[in-house]
Short mmCIF file of C-alpha atoms and ligand atoms in Angstrom, two decimals:
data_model
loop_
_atom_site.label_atom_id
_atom_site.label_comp_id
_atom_site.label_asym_id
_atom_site.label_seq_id
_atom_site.Cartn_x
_atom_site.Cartn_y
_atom_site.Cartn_z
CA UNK A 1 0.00 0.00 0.00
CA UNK A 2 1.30 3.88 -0.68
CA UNK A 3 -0.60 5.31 2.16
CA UNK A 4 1.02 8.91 2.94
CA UNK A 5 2.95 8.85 -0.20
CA UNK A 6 3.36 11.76 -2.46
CA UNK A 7 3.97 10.88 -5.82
CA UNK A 8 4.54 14.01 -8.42
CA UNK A 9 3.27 12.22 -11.68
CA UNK A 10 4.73 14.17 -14.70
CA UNK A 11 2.51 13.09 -18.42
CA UNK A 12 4.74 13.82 -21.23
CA UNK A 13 3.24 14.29 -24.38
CA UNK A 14 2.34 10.80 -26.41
CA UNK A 15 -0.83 8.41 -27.18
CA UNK A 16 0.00 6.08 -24.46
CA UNK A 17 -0.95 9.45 -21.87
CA UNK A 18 -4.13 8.03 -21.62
CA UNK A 19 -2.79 5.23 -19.67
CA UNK A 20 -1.81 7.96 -16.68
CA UNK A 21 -5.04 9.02 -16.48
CA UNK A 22 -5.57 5.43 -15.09
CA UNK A 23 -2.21 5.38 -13.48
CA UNK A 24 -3.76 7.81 -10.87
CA UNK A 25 -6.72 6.56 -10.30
CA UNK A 26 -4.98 3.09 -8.87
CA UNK A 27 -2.16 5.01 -7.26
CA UNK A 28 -4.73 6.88 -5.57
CA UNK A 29 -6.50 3.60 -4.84
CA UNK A 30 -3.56 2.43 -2.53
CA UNK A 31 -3.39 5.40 -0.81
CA UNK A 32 -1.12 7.56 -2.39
CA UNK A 33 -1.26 11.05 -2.96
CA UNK A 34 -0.58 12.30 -6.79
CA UNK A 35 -0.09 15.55 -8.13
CA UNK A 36 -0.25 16.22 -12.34
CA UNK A 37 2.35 17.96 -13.72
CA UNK A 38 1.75 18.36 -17.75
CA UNK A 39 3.79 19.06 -20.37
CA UNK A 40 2.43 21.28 -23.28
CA UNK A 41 2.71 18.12 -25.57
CA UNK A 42 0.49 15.87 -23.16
CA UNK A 43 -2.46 18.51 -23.23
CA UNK A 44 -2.41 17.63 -26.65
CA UNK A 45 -3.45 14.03 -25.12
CA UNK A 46 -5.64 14.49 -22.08
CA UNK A 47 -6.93 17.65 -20.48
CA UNK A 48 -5.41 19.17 -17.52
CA UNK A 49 -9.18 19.30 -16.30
CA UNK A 50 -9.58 15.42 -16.07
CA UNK A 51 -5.99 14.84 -14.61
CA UNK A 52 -6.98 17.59 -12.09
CA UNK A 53 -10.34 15.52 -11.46
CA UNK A 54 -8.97 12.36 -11.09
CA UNK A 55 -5.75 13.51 -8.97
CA UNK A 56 -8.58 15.36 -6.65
CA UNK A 57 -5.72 18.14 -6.87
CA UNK A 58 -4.11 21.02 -8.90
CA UNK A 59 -2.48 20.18 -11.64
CA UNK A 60 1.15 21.99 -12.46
CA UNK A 61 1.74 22.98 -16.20
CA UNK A 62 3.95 26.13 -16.45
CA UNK A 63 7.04 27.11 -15.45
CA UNK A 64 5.97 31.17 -15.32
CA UNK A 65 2.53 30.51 -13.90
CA UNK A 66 3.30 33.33 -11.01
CA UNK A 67 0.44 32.30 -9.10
CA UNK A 68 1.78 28.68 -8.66
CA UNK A 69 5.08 30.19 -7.80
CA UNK A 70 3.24 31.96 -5.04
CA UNK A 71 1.55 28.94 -3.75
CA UNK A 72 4.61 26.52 -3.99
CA UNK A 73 7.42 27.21 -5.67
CA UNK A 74 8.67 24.99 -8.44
CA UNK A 75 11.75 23.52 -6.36
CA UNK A 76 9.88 23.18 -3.66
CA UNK A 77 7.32 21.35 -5.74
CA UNK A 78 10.01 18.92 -6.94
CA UNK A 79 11.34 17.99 -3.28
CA UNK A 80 7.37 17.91 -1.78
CA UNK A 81 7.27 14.50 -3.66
CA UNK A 82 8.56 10.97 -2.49
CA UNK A 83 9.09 9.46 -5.93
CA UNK A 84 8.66 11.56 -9.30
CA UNK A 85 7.22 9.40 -11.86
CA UNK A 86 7.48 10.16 -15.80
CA UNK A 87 4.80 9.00 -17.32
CA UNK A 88 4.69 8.51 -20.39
CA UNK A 89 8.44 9.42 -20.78
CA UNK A 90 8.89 10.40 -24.21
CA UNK A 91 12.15 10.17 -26.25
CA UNK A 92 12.06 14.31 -26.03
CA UNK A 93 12.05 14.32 -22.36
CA UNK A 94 14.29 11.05 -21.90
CA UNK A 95 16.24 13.29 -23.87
CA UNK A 96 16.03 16.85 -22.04
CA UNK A 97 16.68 14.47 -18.70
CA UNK A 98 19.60 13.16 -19.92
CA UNK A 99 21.14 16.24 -21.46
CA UNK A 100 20.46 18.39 -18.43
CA UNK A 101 17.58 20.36 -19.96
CA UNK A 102 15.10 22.86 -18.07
CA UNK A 103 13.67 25.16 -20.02
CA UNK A 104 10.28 24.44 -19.17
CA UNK A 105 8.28 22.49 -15.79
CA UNK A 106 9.08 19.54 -15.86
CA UNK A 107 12.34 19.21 -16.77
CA UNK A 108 13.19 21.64 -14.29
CA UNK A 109 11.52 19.59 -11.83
CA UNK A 110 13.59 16.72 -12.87
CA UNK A 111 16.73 18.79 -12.58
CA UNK A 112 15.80 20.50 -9.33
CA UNK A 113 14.56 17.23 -7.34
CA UNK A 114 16.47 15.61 -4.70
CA UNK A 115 13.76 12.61 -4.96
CA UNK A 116 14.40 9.24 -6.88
CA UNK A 117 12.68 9.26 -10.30
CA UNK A 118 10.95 6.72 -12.14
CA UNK A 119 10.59 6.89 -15.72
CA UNK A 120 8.08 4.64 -17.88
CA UNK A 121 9.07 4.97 -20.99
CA UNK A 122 6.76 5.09 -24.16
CA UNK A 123 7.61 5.66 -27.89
CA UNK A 124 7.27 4.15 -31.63
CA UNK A 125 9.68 1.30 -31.89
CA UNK A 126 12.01 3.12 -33.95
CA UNK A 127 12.92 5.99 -31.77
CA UNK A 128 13.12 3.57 -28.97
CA UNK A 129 15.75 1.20 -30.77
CA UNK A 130 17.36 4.90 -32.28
CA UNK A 131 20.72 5.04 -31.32
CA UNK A 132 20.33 8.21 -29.41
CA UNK A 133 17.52 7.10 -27.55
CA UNK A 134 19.46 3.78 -26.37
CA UNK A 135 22.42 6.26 -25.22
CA UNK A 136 20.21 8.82 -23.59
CA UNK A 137 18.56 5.50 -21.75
CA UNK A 138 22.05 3.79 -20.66
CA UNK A 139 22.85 7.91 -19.05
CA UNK A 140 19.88 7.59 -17.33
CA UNK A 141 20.62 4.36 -15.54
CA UNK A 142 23.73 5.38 -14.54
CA UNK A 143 22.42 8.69 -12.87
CA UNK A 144 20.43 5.84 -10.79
CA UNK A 145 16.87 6.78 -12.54
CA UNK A 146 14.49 3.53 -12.33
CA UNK A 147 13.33 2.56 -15.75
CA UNK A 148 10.00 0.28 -16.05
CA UNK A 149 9.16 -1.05 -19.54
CA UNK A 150 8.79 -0.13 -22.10
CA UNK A 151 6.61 -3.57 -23.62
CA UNK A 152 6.75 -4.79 -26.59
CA UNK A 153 3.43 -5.53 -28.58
CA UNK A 154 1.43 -3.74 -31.28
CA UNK A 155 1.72 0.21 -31.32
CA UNK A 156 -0.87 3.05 -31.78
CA UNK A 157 1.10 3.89 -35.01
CA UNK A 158 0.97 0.47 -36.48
CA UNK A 159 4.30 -0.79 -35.81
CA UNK A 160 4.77 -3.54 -33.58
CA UNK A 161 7.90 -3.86 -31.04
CA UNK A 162 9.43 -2.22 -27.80
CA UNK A 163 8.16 1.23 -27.24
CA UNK A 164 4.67 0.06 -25.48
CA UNK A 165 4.31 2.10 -22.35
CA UNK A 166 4.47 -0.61 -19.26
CA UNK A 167 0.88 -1.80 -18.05
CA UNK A 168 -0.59 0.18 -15.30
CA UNK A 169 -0.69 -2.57 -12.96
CA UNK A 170 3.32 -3.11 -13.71
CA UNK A 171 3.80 0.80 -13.08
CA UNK A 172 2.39 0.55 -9.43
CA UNK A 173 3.79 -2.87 -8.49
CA UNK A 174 7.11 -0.79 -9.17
CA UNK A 175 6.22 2.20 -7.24
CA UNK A 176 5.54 0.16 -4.64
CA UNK A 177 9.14 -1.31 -4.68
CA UNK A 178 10.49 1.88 -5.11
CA UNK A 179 8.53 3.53 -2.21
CA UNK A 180 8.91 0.68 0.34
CA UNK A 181 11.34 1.40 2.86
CA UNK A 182 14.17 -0.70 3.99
CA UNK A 183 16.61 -1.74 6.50
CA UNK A 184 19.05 0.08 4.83
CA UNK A 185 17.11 3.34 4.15
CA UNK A 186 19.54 6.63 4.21
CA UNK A 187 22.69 4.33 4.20
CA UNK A 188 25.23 4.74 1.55
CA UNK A 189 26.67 1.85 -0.25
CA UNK A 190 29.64 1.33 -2.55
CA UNK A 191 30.02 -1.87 -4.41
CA UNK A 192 32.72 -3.13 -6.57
CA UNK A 193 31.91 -5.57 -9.33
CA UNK A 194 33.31 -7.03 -12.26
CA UNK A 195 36.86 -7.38 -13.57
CA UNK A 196 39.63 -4.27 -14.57
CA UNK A 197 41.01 -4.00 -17.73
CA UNK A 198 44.99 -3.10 -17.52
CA UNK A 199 46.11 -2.17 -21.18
CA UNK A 200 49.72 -3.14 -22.36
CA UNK A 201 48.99 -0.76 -25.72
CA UNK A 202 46.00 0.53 -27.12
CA UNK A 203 44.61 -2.70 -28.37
CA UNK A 204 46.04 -5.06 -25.98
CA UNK A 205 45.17 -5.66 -21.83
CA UNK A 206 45.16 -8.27 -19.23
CA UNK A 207 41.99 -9.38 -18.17
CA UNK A 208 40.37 -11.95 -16.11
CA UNK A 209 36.86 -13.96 -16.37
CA UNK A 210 34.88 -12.31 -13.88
CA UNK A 211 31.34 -11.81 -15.32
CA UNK A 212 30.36 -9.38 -12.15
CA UNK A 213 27.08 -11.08 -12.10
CA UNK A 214 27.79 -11.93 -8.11
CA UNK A 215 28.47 -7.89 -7.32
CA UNK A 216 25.37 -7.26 -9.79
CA UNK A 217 23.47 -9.35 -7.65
CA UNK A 218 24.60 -7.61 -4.20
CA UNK A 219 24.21 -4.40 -5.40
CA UNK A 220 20.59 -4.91 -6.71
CA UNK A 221 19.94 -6.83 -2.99
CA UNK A 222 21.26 -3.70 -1.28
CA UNK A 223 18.93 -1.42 -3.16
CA UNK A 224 15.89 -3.53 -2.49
CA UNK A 225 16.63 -3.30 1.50
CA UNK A 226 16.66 0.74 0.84
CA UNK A 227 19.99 1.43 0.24
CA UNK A 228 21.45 4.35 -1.90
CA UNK A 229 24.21 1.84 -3.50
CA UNK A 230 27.52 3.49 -6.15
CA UNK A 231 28.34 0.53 -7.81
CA UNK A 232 31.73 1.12 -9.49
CA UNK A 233 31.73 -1.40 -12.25
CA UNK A 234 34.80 -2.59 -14.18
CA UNK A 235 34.06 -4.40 -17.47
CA UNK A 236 31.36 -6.71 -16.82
CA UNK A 237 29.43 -9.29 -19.05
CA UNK A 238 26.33 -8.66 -17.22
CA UNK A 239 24.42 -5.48 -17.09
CA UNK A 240 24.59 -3.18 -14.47
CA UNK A 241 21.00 -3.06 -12.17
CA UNK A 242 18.47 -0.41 -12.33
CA UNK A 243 18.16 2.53 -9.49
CA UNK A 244 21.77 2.54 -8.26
CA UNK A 245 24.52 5.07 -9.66
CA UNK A 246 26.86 3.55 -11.81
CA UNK A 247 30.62 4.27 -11.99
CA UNK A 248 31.90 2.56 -14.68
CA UNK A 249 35.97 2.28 -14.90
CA UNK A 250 38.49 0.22 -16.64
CA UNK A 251 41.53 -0.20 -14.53
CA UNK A 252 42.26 -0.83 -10.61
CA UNK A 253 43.92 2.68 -10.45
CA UNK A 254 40.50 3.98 -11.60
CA UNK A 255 38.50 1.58 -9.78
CA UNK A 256 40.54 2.95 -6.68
CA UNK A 257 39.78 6.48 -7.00
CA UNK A 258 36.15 6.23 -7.67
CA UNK A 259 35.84 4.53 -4.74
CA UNK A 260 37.60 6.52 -2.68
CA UNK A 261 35.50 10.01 -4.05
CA UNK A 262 32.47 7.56 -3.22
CA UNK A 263 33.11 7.91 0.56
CA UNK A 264 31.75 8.79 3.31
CA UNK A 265 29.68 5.54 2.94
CA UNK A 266 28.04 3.27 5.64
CA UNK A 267 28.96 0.10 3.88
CA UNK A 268 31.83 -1.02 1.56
CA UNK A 269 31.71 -4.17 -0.37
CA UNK A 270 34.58 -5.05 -2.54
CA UNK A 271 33.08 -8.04 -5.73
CA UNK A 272 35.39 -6.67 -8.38
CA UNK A 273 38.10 -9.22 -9.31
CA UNK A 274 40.41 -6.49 -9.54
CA UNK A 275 43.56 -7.12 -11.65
CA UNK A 276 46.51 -7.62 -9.00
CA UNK A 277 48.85 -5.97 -11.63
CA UNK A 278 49.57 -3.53 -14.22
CA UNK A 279 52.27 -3.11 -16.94
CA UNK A 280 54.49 -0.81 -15.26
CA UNK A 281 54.77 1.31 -18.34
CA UNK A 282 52.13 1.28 -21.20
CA UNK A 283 53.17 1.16 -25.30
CA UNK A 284 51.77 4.65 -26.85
CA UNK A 285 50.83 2.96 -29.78
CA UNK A 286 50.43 -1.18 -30.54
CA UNK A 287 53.18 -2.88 -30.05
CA UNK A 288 54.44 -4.79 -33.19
CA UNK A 289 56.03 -8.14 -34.38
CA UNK A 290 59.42 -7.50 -35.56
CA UNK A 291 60.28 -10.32 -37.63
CA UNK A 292 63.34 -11.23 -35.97
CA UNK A 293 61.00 -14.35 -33.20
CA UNK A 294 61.85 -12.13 -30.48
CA UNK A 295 59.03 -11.79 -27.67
CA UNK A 296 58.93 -8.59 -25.36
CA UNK A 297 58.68 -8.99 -22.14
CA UNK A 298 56.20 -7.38 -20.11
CA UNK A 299 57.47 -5.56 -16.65
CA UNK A 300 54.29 -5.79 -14.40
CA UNK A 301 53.70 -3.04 -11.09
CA UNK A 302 51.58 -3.87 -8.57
CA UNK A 303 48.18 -2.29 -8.34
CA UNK A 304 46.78 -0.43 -5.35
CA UNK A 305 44.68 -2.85 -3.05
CA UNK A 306 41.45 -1.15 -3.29
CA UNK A 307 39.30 -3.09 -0.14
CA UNK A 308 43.06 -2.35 1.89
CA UNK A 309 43.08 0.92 1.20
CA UNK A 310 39.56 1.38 2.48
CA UNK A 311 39.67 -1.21 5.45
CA UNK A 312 42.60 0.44 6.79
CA UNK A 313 41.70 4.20 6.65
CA UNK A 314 40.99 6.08 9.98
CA UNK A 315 37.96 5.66 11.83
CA UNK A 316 36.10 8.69 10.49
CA UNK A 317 36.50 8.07 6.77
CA UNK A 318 36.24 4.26 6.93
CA UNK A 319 33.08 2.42 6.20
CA UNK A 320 30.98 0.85 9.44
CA UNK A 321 31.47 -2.45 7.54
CA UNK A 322 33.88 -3.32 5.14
CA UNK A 323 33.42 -6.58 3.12
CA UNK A 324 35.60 -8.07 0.76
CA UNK A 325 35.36 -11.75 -1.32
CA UNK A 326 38.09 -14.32 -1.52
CA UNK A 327 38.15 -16.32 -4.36
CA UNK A 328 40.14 -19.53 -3.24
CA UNK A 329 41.31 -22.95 -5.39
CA UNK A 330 42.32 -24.33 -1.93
CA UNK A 331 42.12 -24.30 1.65
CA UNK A 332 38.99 -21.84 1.63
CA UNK A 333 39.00 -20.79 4.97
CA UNK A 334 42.57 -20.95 6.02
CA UNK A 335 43.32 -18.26 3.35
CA UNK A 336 40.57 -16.34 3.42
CA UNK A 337 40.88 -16.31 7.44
CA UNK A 338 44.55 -14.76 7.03
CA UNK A 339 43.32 -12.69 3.93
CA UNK A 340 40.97 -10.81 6.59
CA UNK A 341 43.33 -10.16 9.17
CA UNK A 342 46.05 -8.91 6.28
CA UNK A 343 43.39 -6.54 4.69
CA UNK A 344 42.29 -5.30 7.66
CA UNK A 345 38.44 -6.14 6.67
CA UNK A 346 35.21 -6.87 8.39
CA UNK A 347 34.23 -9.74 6.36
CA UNK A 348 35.55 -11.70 3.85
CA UNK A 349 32.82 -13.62 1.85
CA UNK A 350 34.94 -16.54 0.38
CA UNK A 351 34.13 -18.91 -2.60
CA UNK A 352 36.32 -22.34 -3.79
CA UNK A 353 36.75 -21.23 -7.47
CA UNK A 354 38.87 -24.40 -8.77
CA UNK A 355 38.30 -25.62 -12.00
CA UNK A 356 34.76 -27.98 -12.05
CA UNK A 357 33.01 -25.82 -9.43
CA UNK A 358 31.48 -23.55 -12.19
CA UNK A 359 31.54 -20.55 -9.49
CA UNK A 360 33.90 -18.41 -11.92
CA UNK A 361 31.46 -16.91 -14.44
CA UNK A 362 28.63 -19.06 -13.73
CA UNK A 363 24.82 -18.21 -12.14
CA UNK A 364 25.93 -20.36 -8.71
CA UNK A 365 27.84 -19.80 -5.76
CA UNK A 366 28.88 -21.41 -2.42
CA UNK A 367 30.03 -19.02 0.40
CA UNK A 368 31.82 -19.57 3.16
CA UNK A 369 31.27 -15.79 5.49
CA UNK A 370 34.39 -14.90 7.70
CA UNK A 371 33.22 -12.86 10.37
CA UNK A 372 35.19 -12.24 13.67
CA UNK A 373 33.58 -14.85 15.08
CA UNK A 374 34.97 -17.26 12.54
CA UNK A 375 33.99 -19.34 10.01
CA UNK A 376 30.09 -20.28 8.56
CA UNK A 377 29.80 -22.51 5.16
CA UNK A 378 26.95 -21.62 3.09
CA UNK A 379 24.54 -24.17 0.84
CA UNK A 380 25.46 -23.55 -2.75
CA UNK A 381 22.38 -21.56 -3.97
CA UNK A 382 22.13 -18.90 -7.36
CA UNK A 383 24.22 -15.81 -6.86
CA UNK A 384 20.53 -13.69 -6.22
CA UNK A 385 19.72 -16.15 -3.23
CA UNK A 386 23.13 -15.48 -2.44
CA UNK A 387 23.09 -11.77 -2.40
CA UNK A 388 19.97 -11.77 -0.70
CA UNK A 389 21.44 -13.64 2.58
CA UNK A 390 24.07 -11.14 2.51
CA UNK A 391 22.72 -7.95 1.97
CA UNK A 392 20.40 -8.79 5.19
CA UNK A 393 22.87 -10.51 7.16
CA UNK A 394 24.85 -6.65 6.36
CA UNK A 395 21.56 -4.91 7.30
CA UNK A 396 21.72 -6.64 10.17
CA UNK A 397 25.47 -5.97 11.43
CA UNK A 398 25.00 -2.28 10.56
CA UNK A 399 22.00 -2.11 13.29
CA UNK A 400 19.16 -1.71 11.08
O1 C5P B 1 44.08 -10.28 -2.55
P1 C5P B 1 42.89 -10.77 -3.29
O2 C5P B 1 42.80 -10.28 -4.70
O3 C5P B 1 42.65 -12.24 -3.22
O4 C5P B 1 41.65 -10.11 -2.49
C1 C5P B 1 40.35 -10.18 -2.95
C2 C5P B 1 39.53 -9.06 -2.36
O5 C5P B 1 40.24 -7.85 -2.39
C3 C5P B 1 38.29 -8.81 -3.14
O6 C5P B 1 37.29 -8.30 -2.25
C4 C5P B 1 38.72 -7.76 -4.15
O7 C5P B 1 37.61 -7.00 -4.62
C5 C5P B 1 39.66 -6.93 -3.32
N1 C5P B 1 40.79 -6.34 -4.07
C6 C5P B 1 40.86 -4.98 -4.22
N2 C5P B 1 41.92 -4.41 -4.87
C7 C5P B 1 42.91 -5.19 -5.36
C8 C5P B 1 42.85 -6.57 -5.21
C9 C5P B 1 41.78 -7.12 -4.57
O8 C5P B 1 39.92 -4.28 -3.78
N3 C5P B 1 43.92 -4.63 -6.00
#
């Protein structure tokens, strides 16, 4: 239920606006409170008098309206909100959000808010798939906007594909989610996920096979508890989640210094399989065969040790709780026992990663948590189960 909760419900201008009209009569139904806020392209679509009828409130349509600016100003309007939900969210204001835009209501609202915001995206299948739109779509997840839909299906214009605004049911089953609070409500999280990339010349770097679907995982469990999670992301196979910030970063050296501008945070958890070293010097341009057989030899530096680093600063930058993961081929526990002492962390979350477990890469995992109070082996279970036990068994730890 949404009772007590303020949603400001901005209608862009497209067919599927008809849908919001619905959208706040069910959000209304659960309790919520909603307040209109039309472009001039969705009074094209539906009338600011039945959106004003429906919301049982006054709907908000220009940026100059002096009168509204005497009432409630138009910042103050953005923050008055718990969630701001864009509904439909054309490709012109996906756009104007992603560019930074405000040159008229609602995209200042969007600028001025200090509120999540929820876009539901709705658009002919071509300007959906349009290159621009995709880009203006992957900015928008990484500013930690929640995106639901868009469907894919038959479209007012004929076509048929993804650019179907979301169903309203979908829309409120995700403002739900977004509005419920958590354990972890008001705490800041940083995860690191994924491998680093550590280039030898421009086309050439060492890698490793970490997919960064387990730091994926823990960063979408944190959010779900409440948390406001910066997930710095190296390279990763899998996708980063919805409604957290993303960092993303190539190398350790980066990795290291977005973490470090991520702090003060309430919880650290290091997933990236960070590369343990770099070429100490990098070619300018690609290095090339010179006919002669011989092989170069690569001089390798060690990288900074990012979960060290933060384990070990002083007591008022450092993290309540600072996790990091062991990936071991032997002796689990023995290792990852001395690995938490030597880092200087909380926890150290440790997996066996030898050859026929199918941890490395694969949708699995089997933990073994090293607390203080020593070891506990975990049933194998998907990295989501997984993430789940340990985002709440974190919740817990940090008091909440
Ligand atoms: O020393 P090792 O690489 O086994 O330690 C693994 C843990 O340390 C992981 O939590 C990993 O994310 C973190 N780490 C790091 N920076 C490094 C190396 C490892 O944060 N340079």
């Amino acid at each position: 239920m949404l009772h007590g909760k303020r949603i400001l419900l901005v209608i862009g201008g497209g067919i599927a606006a008809f849908k919001s009209l619905d959208l706040i009569r069910r959000l209304r139904e659960r309790g919520a409170t909603v307040t209109p806020v039309l472009t001039r392209a969705a009074e094209e679509f539906v009338t600011p008098l039945s959106a004003s009828a429906l919301a049982a409130s006054k709907v908000y349509r220009d940026l100059f309206d002096l009168t509204d600016e005497a009432e409630m100003g138009h910042i103050e309007l953005s923050r008055a909100a718990d969630l701001i939900v864009v509904a439909p969210a054309t490709a012109d204001l996906m756009a104007k959000m992603a560019g930074g835009h405000a040159n008229d209501l609602a995209s200042t609202l969007l600028m001025a808010t200090d509120k999540r915001v929820m876009i539901v995206p709705a658009m002919n299948v071509r300007m959906w798939e349009h290159p621009a739109t995709q880009r203006n779509l992957a900015t928008l997840r990484g500013d930690g906007i929640l995106v639901v839909g868009p469907d894919e299906g038959p479209m007012a214009c004929g076509e048929f594909g993804p650019g179907r605004m979301a169903e309203v049911p979908e829309i409120v089953q995700a403002v739900e989610a977004a509005l419920i609070s958590g354990p972890l409500t008001g705490k800041r999280v940083v995860v690191t996920s994924g491998p680093t990339h550590e280039p030898i010349d421009p086309v050439r770097y060492i890698a490793n096979r970490s997919s960064g679907a387990q730091g994926t995982a823990l960063a979408a469990a944190l959010r779900d508890l409440g948390a406001d999670v910066v997930f710095v992301t190296g390279p990763a196979t899998v996708p980063p989640p919805d409604g957290v910030q993303v960092v993303a970063v190539e190398t350790a050296q980066q990795m290291h210094d977005a973490v470090l501008s991520a702090l003060p945070a309430d919880l650290a958890v290091f997933a990236a399989a960070v590369a343990d070293w770099r070429t100490a010097s990098q070619a300018e341009s690609k290095m090339k065969k010179d006919g002669s057989g011989d092989v170069p030899t690569l001089t390798l530096t060690m990288n900074p040790d990012i979960l060290a680093a933060v384990a070990q600063l002083d007591a008022d930058r450092r993290p309540g709780l600072v996790v990091g993961f062991a990936a071991e081929t032997d002796d689990v526990v023995s290792h990852a026992t001395a690995k938490r002492a030597r880092k200087g962390c909380d926890w150290i979350v440790a997996n066996d990663v030898s050859a026929g477990t199918g941890i490395m890469g694969g949708s699995e995992n089997a933990v073994t948590l090293i607390t203080q109070d020593g070891a506990e082996t975990w049933e194998r279970a998907s990295k989501d189960a997984v993430a789940r036990q340990l985002a709440a068994r974190m919740a817990e730890a940090l008091g909440a």
